[in-house]
Structures are given as structure tokens and as C-alpha cells.
Amino acid sequence: MIYLCLAIMRMFLARKIRNSKQARMERGRMNQADQTGKTGKVIQANQEGVSPDEVLKEIKERPTRRWNWARRVLLALLAVVLVALAGMGVWLADYYHADGVYDRVAQQAVSLEVAQNKSEIVVGDRKAQTGIVFYPGAKVDPAAYMPLMLRLAKQGYYCVIVKMPVNLAVLKAGAADSVIARHRSVSRWWIAGHSMGGAMAAQYASKHTDQLQGVILLAAYSTQDISRTKLAVLTIYGSKDGVLNRAHLAKYKKNLPVTSQQTVEIPGGNHARFGDYGLQKAMVRLPSPGLISKARQQRQSSDSFASIR
């Protein structure tokens, strides 16, 4: 909507400028004919019984009416853009929080590195040779995935959770480049992601197959074809996911390597419990009986990864 409004405004202004240039070129000729034209209109008005003053007034008001119309259009478009921007700001500000998770994991991570800066959160074994770059789900606090990363770190991995712009991995699918460049002590890398983050992780993997060992997709699928690569791919989802499009999951399975991919369905697992950020809005109306705990779902996820690496 915003881009459409801006495009319309740009087209309108470009036309206005073009017309203005043409008007300046013709103004000289028009000025010479102006008085003659006005005189002709006055004579015609006299013949028709119309007051000459009314004719001259109407001629003077024409440019003003055109400008008033153009100004109203511009103001209306500006109002639409401002409303759209305000709505987008509200939508982006409403994300899933992970209050207190960072401090809790930091206390539990005995002998492990836990640190963060403006671009990432690290939970890892300082001696690890294998790392995992993790892309969070859409509008989810990256700290929400620290409990799962802690389990993987205890298995000997160096895990880096990327802090995405406005919590949307789609805006920075290439973020793994800078992670790999910064942590040069890690010699082998996997990339993982949850939901939209998983889709973006697969997109990155499709363009950097020589830099990665494999891909972990949590409640996600790859729309990019990586079937002919040597990447190992692990897909994990819960039987009570409630958000994942199962039809798309089945449709895009053909994009994964046949011999080096594994799919795990966690009985009683749902979409949100790969992280620690509460209930997903799309799942509020779904029946909850049979759900397993976050700890159990995350433990089964980390155990599944141990079986494929």
C-alpha cells in the first residue's frame, strides 16, 4: 500500500513537472495571445448578454481551481501514506517477547559462553569447531530460542542467534555471512531457523552450499531447490503445530536432498514451543489437550539433531 501510494505521488509530481516545463515554453506565445483572447471572449460575452467582468473573473480563477484540485489529491495521498506507516509501526511493535529468558539461560549455562550485542546472541561452547546460525521466527524476540540453543551448546555447538531488523528474517536473509565472518574459530557451520526464519535459512543455504554442513528447519520448509546439494537437512515439526501449512510442507519436500534429509514429527509438539515466547496468536482457538511441555519439545528437537549430524 505504501509503495503504491508513493508510486502514484511520484507519477503525479513527474507529470506536474513535465507539464510545468511545457507551460513555461508556451508561456511566451500565450502571453502575446492572452490579451487578444480575453478581448475576444469579452466581445463574445457582450454578444451573448454576459457581463465582461464575469468572463474575466472566470478566466483568472481557472489556474487556482486546478491547483486546489492537485493540492487535495496530494494531501489525500499523503494522508493514506501516513495512516499506512502508522499501521505498520503498530504491527511491527507488537511482537512476541521473551522476558527474563536471557538472564535465566545465562545462569544455567555453566562453563558456556553467553553474550549478546546489537546483532546477535551467543550461547556456545568456546572450544566448539561446529557452529549453528539461527534465524528466529517472524516477530519473535530472538532470546526466546536461547533454551533450545543451550541444549545444543551442551552437545558441543557454538550457537549464534541473529537479531533481525524489526524481528523479520525476510529483511536480512544474508545475515549468516557476517556471523561466519566474525566467528573464525568455528570451522564448520549449520544454519537453522524457525517458521519464517527457517524459510530464510533455507534460502541462504541454497546460495552458500559450500559454506554449510546442513540445514535445520523448525516448523518450516524450503521453497528453494537444494535437492542436488550435499547438505544434510533436518525438518522438525509438532503434530499439533497449528500454524505450519502442511500442504506446503508436503509440496516443497521435493526441494530437499533425497538421501541426506530427515523429517521428524514430535507427538504433541506445537508451533511456539521451539521457543519460549508464549502462545502463538494463530493457535489461541486451537484445542490444547495432548500438548507436551516446552522442555520436552526442545529436548526432542536437540536429540533429533544429534542423530543426523
PDB file of C-alpha atoms in Angstrom, residues 44-265:
ATOM      1  CA  GLN A  44     -18.360  37.203 -27.397  1.00  0.00           C
ATOM      2  CA  ALA A  45     -19.787  37.664 -23.891  1.00  0.00           C
ATOM      3  CA  ASN A  46     -21.268  41.034 -24.877  1.00  0.00           C
ATOM      4  CA  GLN A  47     -22.904  39.415 -27.855  1.00  0.00           C
ATOM      5  CA  GLU A  48     -24.375  36.703 -25.601  1.00  0.00           C
ATOM      6  CA  GLY A  49     -25.524  39.147 -22.951  1.00  0.00           C
ATOM      7  CA  VAL A  50     -22.974  38.044 -20.304  1.00  0.00           C
ATOM      8  CA  SER A  51     -21.140  40.576 -18.153  1.00  0.00           C
ATOM      9  CA  PRO A  52     -17.492  41.085 -19.280  1.00  0.00           C
ATOM     10  CA  ASP A  53     -16.421  41.241 -15.600  1.00  0.00           C
ATOM     11  CA  GLU A  54     -17.760  37.727 -15.011  1.00  0.00           C
ATOM     12  CA  VAL A  55     -15.836  36.402 -18.006  1.00  0.00           C
ATOM     13  CA  LEU A  56     -12.546  37.940 -16.814  1.00  0.00           C
ATOM     14  CA  LYS A  57     -13.123  36.610 -13.276  1.00  0.00           C
ATOM     15  CA  GLU A  58     -13.721  33.089 -14.596  1.00  0.00           C
ATOM     16  CA  ILE A  59     -10.502  33.238 -16.667  1.00  0.00           C
ATOM     17  CA  LYS A  60      -8.446  34.305 -13.624  1.00  0.00           C
ATOM     18  CA  GLU A  61      -9.897  31.579 -11.367  1.00  0.00           C
ATOM     19  CA  ARG A  62      -9.137  28.635 -13.690  1.00  0.00           C
ATOM     20  CA  PRO A  63      -5.460  28.120 -12.596  1.00  0.00           C
ATOM     21  CA  THR A  64      -6.483  28.443  -8.943  1.00  0.00           C
ATOM     22  CA  ARG A  65      -9.117  25.728  -9.315  1.00  0.00           C
ATOM     23  CA  ARG A  66      -6.599  23.413 -10.998  1.00  0.00           C
ATOM     24  CA  TRP A  67      -4.060  23.958  -8.204  1.00  0.00           C
ATOM     25  CA  ASN A  68      -6.682  23.397  -5.491  1.00  0.00           C
ATOM     26  CA  TRP A  69      -7.599  20.073  -7.091  1.00  0.00           C
ATOM     27  CA  ALA A  70      -3.954  18.993  -7.298  1.00  0.00           C
ATOM     28  CA  ARG A  71      -3.354  20.014  -3.688  1.00  0.00           C
ATOM     29  CA  ARG A  72      -6.341  17.991  -2.489  1.00  0.00           C
ATOM     30  CA  VAL A  73      -5.060  14.913  -4.327  1.00  0.00           C
ATOM     31  CA  LEU A  74      -1.573  15.297  -2.818  1.00  0.00           C
ATOM     32  CA  LEU A  75      -2.956  15.780   0.686  1.00  0.00           C
ATOM     33  CA  ALA A  76      -5.188  12.714   0.322  1.00  0.00           C
ATOM     34  CA  LEU A  77      -2.258  10.574  -0.836  1.00  0.00           C
ATOM     35  CA  LEU A  78      -0.093  11.878   1.998  1.00  0.00           C
ATOM     36  CA  ALA A  79      -2.821  11.003   4.499  1.00  0.00           C
ATOM     37  CA  VAL A  80      -3.036   7.450   3.123  1.00  0.00           C
ATOM     38  CA  VAL A  81       0.749   7.033   3.388  1.00  0.00           C
ATOM     39  CA  LEU A  82       0.813   8.333   6.967  1.00  0.00           C
ATOM     40  CA  VAL A  83      -2.026   6.026   8.033  1.00  0.00           C
ATOM     41  CA  ALA A  84      -0.290   3.048   6.384  1.00  0.00           C
ATOM     42  CA  LEU A  85       3.011   3.899   8.090  1.00  0.00           C
ATOM     43  CA  ALA A  86       1.294   4.243  11.454  1.00  0.00           C
ATOM     44  CA  GLY A  87      -0.446   0.896  10.993  1.00  0.00           C
ATOM     45  CA  MET A  88       2.800  -0.798  10.020  1.00  0.00           C
ATOM     46  CA  GLY A  89       4.539   0.719  13.046  1.00  0.00           C
ATOM     47  CA  VAL A  90       1.880  -0.678  15.376  1.00  0.00           C
ATOM     48  CA  TRP A  91       2.111  -4.102  13.708  1.00  0.00           C
ATOM     49  CA  LEU A  92       5.905  -4.247  13.975  1.00  0.00           C
ATOM     50  CA  ALA A  93       5.885  -3.098  17.604  1.00  0.00           C
ATOM     51  CA  ASP A  94       3.541  -5.935  18.547  1.00  0.00           C
ATOM     52  CA  TYR A  95       5.980  -8.865  18.715  1.00  0.00           C
ATOM     53  CA  TYR A  96       6.382 -11.948  20.920  1.00  0.00           C
ATOM     54  CA  HIS A  97       8.501 -11.151  23.954  1.00  0.00           C
ATOM     55  CA  ALA A  98      10.825 -13.435  25.882  1.00  0.00           C
ATOM     56  CA  ASP A  99      11.031 -11.567  29.179  1.00  0.00           C
ATOM     57  CA  GLY A 100      13.644 -12.898  31.581  1.00  0.00           C
ATOM     58  CA  VAL A 101      14.797 -15.714  29.289  1.00  0.00           C
ATOM     59  CA  TYR A 102      18.269 -14.295  28.658  1.00  0.00           C
ATOM     60  CA  ASP A 103      19.116 -13.994  32.365  1.00  0.00           C
ATOM     61  CA  ARG A 104      17.698 -17.425  33.148  1.00  0.00           C
ATOM     62  CA  VAL A 105      19.742 -19.146  30.438  1.00  0.00           C
ATOM     63  CA  ALA A 106      22.866 -17.190  31.421  1.00  0.00           C
ATOM     64  CA  GLN A 107      22.561 -18.604  34.947  1.00  0.00           C
ATOM     65  CA  GLN A 108      22.099 -22.149  33.639  1.00  0.00           C
ATOM     66  CA  ALA A 109      24.950 -22.012  31.134  1.00  0.00           C
ATOM     67  CA  VAL A 110      27.725 -23.167  33.428  1.00  0.00           C
ATOM     68  CA  SER A 111      31.111 -23.148  31.629  1.00  0.00           C
ATOM     69  CA  LEU A 112      29.442 -21.980  28.404  1.00  0.00           C
ATOM     70  CA  GLU A 113      29.686 -18.605  26.715  1.00  0.00           C
ATOM     71  CA  VAL A 114      26.544 -16.469  26.858  1.00  0.00           C
ATOM     72  CA  ALA A 115      26.800 -12.997  25.360  1.00  0.00           C
ATOM     73  CA  GLN A 116      24.920 -10.567  23.180  1.00  0.00           C
ATOM     74  CA  ASN A 117      25.393  -7.389  21.196  1.00  0.00           C
ATOM     75  CA  LYS A 118      23.214  -5.367  18.853  1.00  0.00           C
ATOM     76  CA  SER A 119      23.376  -8.014  16.117  1.00  0.00           C
ATOM     77  CA  GLU A 120      23.408 -11.427  17.813  1.00  0.00           C
ATOM     78  CA  ILE A 121      23.056 -13.607  20.904  1.00  0.00           C
ATOM     79  CA  VAL A 122      25.700 -16.257  21.508  1.00  0.00           C
ATOM     80  CA  VAL A 123      25.152 -19.434  23.512  1.00  0.00           C
ATOM     81  CA  GLY A 124      28.020 -21.782  22.908  1.00  0.00           C
ATOM     82  CA  ASP A 125      30.908 -23.992  23.776  1.00  0.00           C
ATOM     83  CA  ARG A 126      34.044 -21.855  23.447  1.00  0.00           C
ATOM     84  CA  LYS A 127      36.001 -24.850  22.151  1.00  0.00           C
ATOM     85  CA  ALA A 128      33.408 -25.848  19.555  1.00  0.00           C
ATOM     86  CA  GLN A 129      34.512 -26.435  15.981  1.00  0.00           C
ATOM     87  CA  THR A 130      30.940 -26.615  14.682  1.00  0.00           C
ATOM     88  CA  GLY A 131      28.550 -23.695  14.849  1.00  0.00           C
ATOM     89  CA  ILE A 132      24.843 -23.131  14.268  1.00  0.00           C
ATOM     90  CA  VAL A 133      23.500 -19.854  12.895  1.00  0.00           C
ATOM     91  CA  PHE A 134      19.874 -19.492  13.960  1.00  0.00           C
ATOM     92  CA  TYR A 135      17.209 -17.314  12.296  1.00  0.00           C
ATOM     93  CA  PRO A 136      14.234 -16.570  14.618  1.00  0.00           C
ATOM     94  CA  GLY A 137      10.595 -16.760  13.575  1.00  0.00           C
ATOM     95  CA  ALA A 138       8.731 -13.646  12.446  1.00  0.00           C
ATOM     96  CA  LYS A 139       8.120 -11.050  15.172  1.00  0.00           C
ATOM     97  CA  VAL A 140       9.690 -13.233  17.866  1.00  0.00           C
ATOM     98  CA  ASP A 141      12.233 -11.974  20.395  1.00  0.00           C
ATOM     99  CA  PRO A 142      15.496 -13.773  19.481  1.00  0.00           C
ATOM    100  CA  ALA A 143      16.141 -14.530  23.160  1.00  0.00           C
ATOM    101  CA  ALA A 144      13.144 -16.888  23.050  1.00  0.00           C
ATOM    102  CA  TYR A 145      15.318 -19.511  21.342  1.00  0.00           C
ATOM    103  CA  MET A 146      18.088 -19.468  23.933  1.00  0.00           C
ATOM    104  CA  PRO A 147      16.790 -22.520  25.866  1.00  0.00           C
ATOM    105  CA  LEU A 148      16.943 -24.653  22.703  1.00  0.00           C
ATOM    106  CA  MET A 149      20.361 -23.263  21.800  1.00  0.00           C
ATOM    107  CA  LEU A 150      21.545 -24.039  25.337  1.00  0.00           C
ATOM    108  CA  ARG A 151      20.707 -27.703  24.792  1.00  0.00           C
ATOM    109  CA  LEU A 152      22.662 -27.714  21.537  1.00  0.00           C
ATOM    110  CA  ALA A 153      25.569 -25.856  23.148  1.00  0.00           C
ATOM    111  CA  LYS A 154      25.763 -28.573  25.797  1.00  0.00           C
ATOM    112  CA  GLN A 155      26.222 -31.050  22.943  1.00  0.00           C
ATOM    113  CA  GLY A 156      29.302 -29.112  21.879  1.00  0.00           C
ATOM    114  CA  TYR A 157      27.993 -26.484  19.444  1.00  0.00           C
ATOM    115  CA  TYR A 158      28.603 -22.772  19.169  1.00  0.00           C
ATOM    116  CA  CYS A 159      25.150 -21.271  18.614  1.00  0.00           C
ATOM    117  CA  VAL A 160      24.551 -17.758  17.299  1.00  0.00           C
ATOM    118  CA  ILE A 161      21.006 -16.360  17.228  1.00  0.00           C
ATOM    119  CA  VAL A 162      20.705 -13.481  14.775  1.00  0.00           C
ATOM    120  CA  LYS A 163      18.865 -10.312  15.802  1.00  0.00           C
ATOM    121  CA  MET A 164      16.875  -9.450  12.697  1.00  0.00           C
ATOM    122  CA  PRO A 165      15.660  -5.969  11.677  1.00  0.00           C
ATOM    123  CA  VAL A 166      12.260  -5.445  13.371  1.00  0.00           C
ATOM    124  CA  ASN A 167      12.331  -9.190  14.129  1.00  0.00           C
ATOM    125  CA  LEU A 168      11.769 -10.201  10.499  1.00  0.00           C
ATOM    126  CA  ALA A 169      14.305 -12.574   8.948  1.00  0.00           C
ATOM    127  CA  VAL A 170      12.944 -11.816   5.492  1.00  0.00           C
ATOM    128  CA  LEU A 171      14.617  -8.390   5.742  1.00  0.00           C
ATOM    129  CA  LYS A 172      18.098  -9.852   6.253  1.00  0.00           C
ATOM    130  CA  ALA A 173      18.284 -13.349   4.820  1.00  0.00           C
ATOM    131  CA  GLY A 174      22.028 -12.960   4.276  1.00  0.00           C
ATOM    132  CA  ALA A 175      22.797 -12.303   7.950  1.00  0.00           C
ATOM    133  CA  ALA A 176      24.755 -15.552   8.247  1.00  0.00           C
ATOM    134  CA  ASP A 177      27.555 -14.022   6.156  1.00  0.00           C
ATOM    135  CA  SER A 178      28.597 -11.644   8.920  1.00  0.00           C
ATOM    136  CA  VAL A 179      28.172 -14.310  11.627  1.00  0.00           C
ATOM    137  CA  ILE A 180      30.512 -16.711   9.858  1.00  0.00           C
ATOM    138  CA  ALA A 181      32.994 -13.910   9.178  1.00  0.00           C
ATOM    139  CA  ARG A 182      33.067 -12.801  12.830  1.00  0.00           C
ATOM    140  CA  HIS A 183      33.497 -16.229  14.416  1.00  0.00           C
ATOM    141  CA  ARG A 184      36.533 -17.524  12.558  1.00  0.00           C
ATOM    142  CA  SER A 185      37.447 -20.057  15.232  1.00  0.00           C
ATOM    143  CA  VAL A 186      34.446 -22.141  14.129  1.00  0.00           C
ATOM    144  CA  SER A 187      35.371 -24.228  11.092  1.00  0.00           C
ATOM    145  CA  ARG A 188      32.036 -25.881  10.236  1.00  0.00           C
ATOM    146  CA  TRP A 189      28.597 -24.319  10.139  1.00  0.00           C
ATOM    147  CA  TRP A 190      24.961 -25.346  10.084  1.00  0.00           C
ATOM    148  CA  ILE A 191      22.136 -22.911   9.545  1.00  0.00           C
ATOM    149  CA  ALA A 192      18.787 -23.276  11.285  1.00  0.00           C
ATOM    150  CA  GLY A 193      15.567 -21.349  11.603  1.00  0.00           C
ATOM    151  CA  HIS A 194      12.032 -21.395  12.909  1.00  0.00           C
ATOM    152  CA  SER A 195       8.968 -20.714  10.749  1.00  0.00           C
ATOM    153  CA  MET A 196       9.782 -17.709   8.506  1.00  0.00           C
ATOM    154  CA  GLY A 197      13.319 -17.850   9.864  1.00  0.00           C
ATOM    155  CA  GLY A 198      13.561 -21.430   8.609  1.00  0.00           C
ATOM    156  CA  ALA A 199      12.433 -20.432   5.133  1.00  0.00           C
ATOM    157  CA  MET A 200      15.076 -17.685   5.052  1.00  0.00           C
ATOM    158  CA  ALA A 201      17.723 -20.082   6.377  1.00  0.00           C
ATOM    159  CA  ALA A 202      16.947 -22.458   3.510  1.00  0.00           C
ATOM    160  CA  GLN A 203      17.155 -19.563   1.069  1.00  0.00           C
ATOM    161  CA  TYR A 204      20.600 -18.678   2.395  1.00  0.00           C
ATOM    162  CA  ALA A 205      21.692 -22.320   2.214  1.00  0.00           C
ATOM    163  CA  SER A 206      20.667 -22.562  -1.448  1.00  0.00           C
ATOM    164  CA  LYS A 207      23.221 -19.845  -2.288  1.00  0.00           C
ATOM    165  CA  HIS A 208      26.020 -20.925   0.085  1.00  0.00           C
ATOM    166  CA  THR A 209      26.123 -24.701  -0.128  1.00  0.00           C
ATOM    167  CA  ASP A 210      29.917 -24.738   0.001  1.00  0.00           C
ATOM    168  CA  GLN A 211      29.968 -22.931   3.366  1.00  0.00           C
ATOM    169  CA  LEU A 212      27.499 -25.128   5.230  1.00  0.00           C
ATOM    170  CA  GLN A 213      27.208 -28.661   6.546  1.00  0.00           C
ATOM    171  CA  GLY A 214      23.441 -28.648   6.631  1.00  0.00           C
ATOM    172  CA  VAL A 215      20.104 -27.020   7.434  1.00  0.00           C
ATOM    173  CA  ILE A 216      17.669 -27.420  10.343  1.00  0.00           C
ATOM    174  CA  LEU A 217      14.078 -26.408   9.606  1.00  0.00           C
ATOM    175  CA  LEU A 218      11.806 -25.990  12.614  1.00  0.00           C
ATOM    176  CA  ALA A 219       8.156 -25.851  11.505  1.00  0.00           C
ATOM    177  CA  ALA A 220       9.381 -24.626   8.126  1.00  0.00           C
ATOM    178  CA  TYR A 221      10.058 -25.731   4.567  1.00  0.00           C
ATOM    179  CA  SER A 222      12.371 -24.733   1.736  1.00  0.00           C
ATOM    180  CA  THR A 223      10.881 -23.007  -1.284  1.00  0.00           C
ATOM    181  CA  GLN A 224      14.377 -23.071  -2.815  1.00  0.00           C
ATOM    182  CA  ASP A 225      15.609 -26.205  -4.569  1.00  0.00           C
ATOM    183  CA  ILE A 226      18.516 -27.709  -2.631  1.00  0.00           C
ATOM    184  CA  SER A 227      17.765 -31.289  -3.684  1.00  0.00           C
ATOM    185  CA  ARG A 228      21.006 -31.668  -5.651  1.00  0.00           C
ATOM    186  CA  THR A 229      23.287 -30.401  -2.919  1.00  0.00           C
ATOM    187  CA  LYS A 230      25.278 -32.387  -0.387  1.00  0.00           C
ATOM    188  CA  LEU A 231      23.633 -30.585   2.519  1.00  0.00           C
ATOM    189  CA  ALA A 232      22.130 -32.598   5.333  1.00  0.00           C
ATOM    190  CA  VAL A 233      18.609 -31.354   6.091  1.00  0.00           C
ATOM    191  CA  LEU A 234      16.572 -31.967   9.230  1.00  0.00           C
ATOM    192  CA  THR A 235      12.914 -30.915   9.292  1.00  0.00           C
ATOM    193  CA  ILE A 236      11.173 -30.927  12.680  1.00  0.00           C
ATOM    194  CA  TYR A 237       7.569 -30.000  13.422  1.00  0.00           C
ATOM    195  CA  GLY A 238       4.943 -30.781  16.039  1.00  0.00           C
ATOM    196  CA  SER A 239       1.873 -32.925  15.437  1.00  0.00           C
ATOM    197  CA  LYS A 240      -0.240 -30.111  16.926  1.00  0.00           C
ATOM    198  CA  ASP A 241       1.610 -27.281  15.207  1.00  0.00           C
ATOM    199  CA  GLY A 242      -1.457 -25.161  14.469  1.00  0.00           C
ATOM    200  CA  VAL A 243       0.361 -22.700  12.190  1.00  0.00           C
ATOM    201  CA  LEU A 244       2.522 -24.623   9.714  1.00  0.00           C
ATOM    202  CA  ASN A 245       0.921 -25.129   6.295  1.00  0.00           C
ATOM    203  CA  ARG A 246       1.062 -28.919   5.943  1.00  0.00           C
ATOM    204  CA  ALA A 247       0.144 -28.790   2.255  1.00  0.00           C
ATOM    205  CA  HIS A 248       3.169 -26.591   1.566  1.00  0.00           C
ATOM    206  CA  LEU A 249       5.342 -28.812   3.763  1.00  0.00           C
ATOM    207  CA  ALA A 250       4.437 -31.780   1.555  1.00  0.00           C
ATOM    208  CA  LYS A 251       4.629 -29.784  -1.679  1.00  0.00           C
ATOM    209  CA  TYR A 252       8.140 -28.472  -1.085  1.00  0.00           C
ATOM    210  CA  LYS A 253       9.635 -31.678   0.270  1.00  0.00           C
ATOM    211  CA  LYS A 254      10.821 -32.337  -3.289  1.00  0.00           C
ATOM    212  CA  ASN A 255      13.258 -29.421  -2.821  1.00  0.00           C
ATOM    213  CA  LEU A 256      15.240 -31.366  -0.204  1.00  0.00           C
ATOM    214  CA  PRO A 257      18.007 -33.917  -0.855  1.00  0.00           C
ATOM    215  CA  VAL A 258      16.556 -37.431  -1.044  1.00  0.00           C
ATOM    216  CA  THR A 259      19.416 -39.275   0.633  1.00  0.00           C
ATOM    217  CA  SER A 260      20.510 -36.729   3.248  1.00  0.00           C
ATOM    218  CA  GLN A 261      17.259 -35.387   4.647  1.00  0.00           C
ATOM    219  CA  GLN A 262      15.229 -36.486   7.627  1.00  0.00           C
ATOM    220  CA  THR A 263      11.781 -35.423   8.845  1.00  0.00           C
ATOM    221  CA  VAL A 264      10.757 -35.686  12.490  1.00  0.00           C
ATOM    222  CA  GLU A 265       7.227 -35.143  13.779  1.00  0.00           C
TER     223      GLU A 265
END
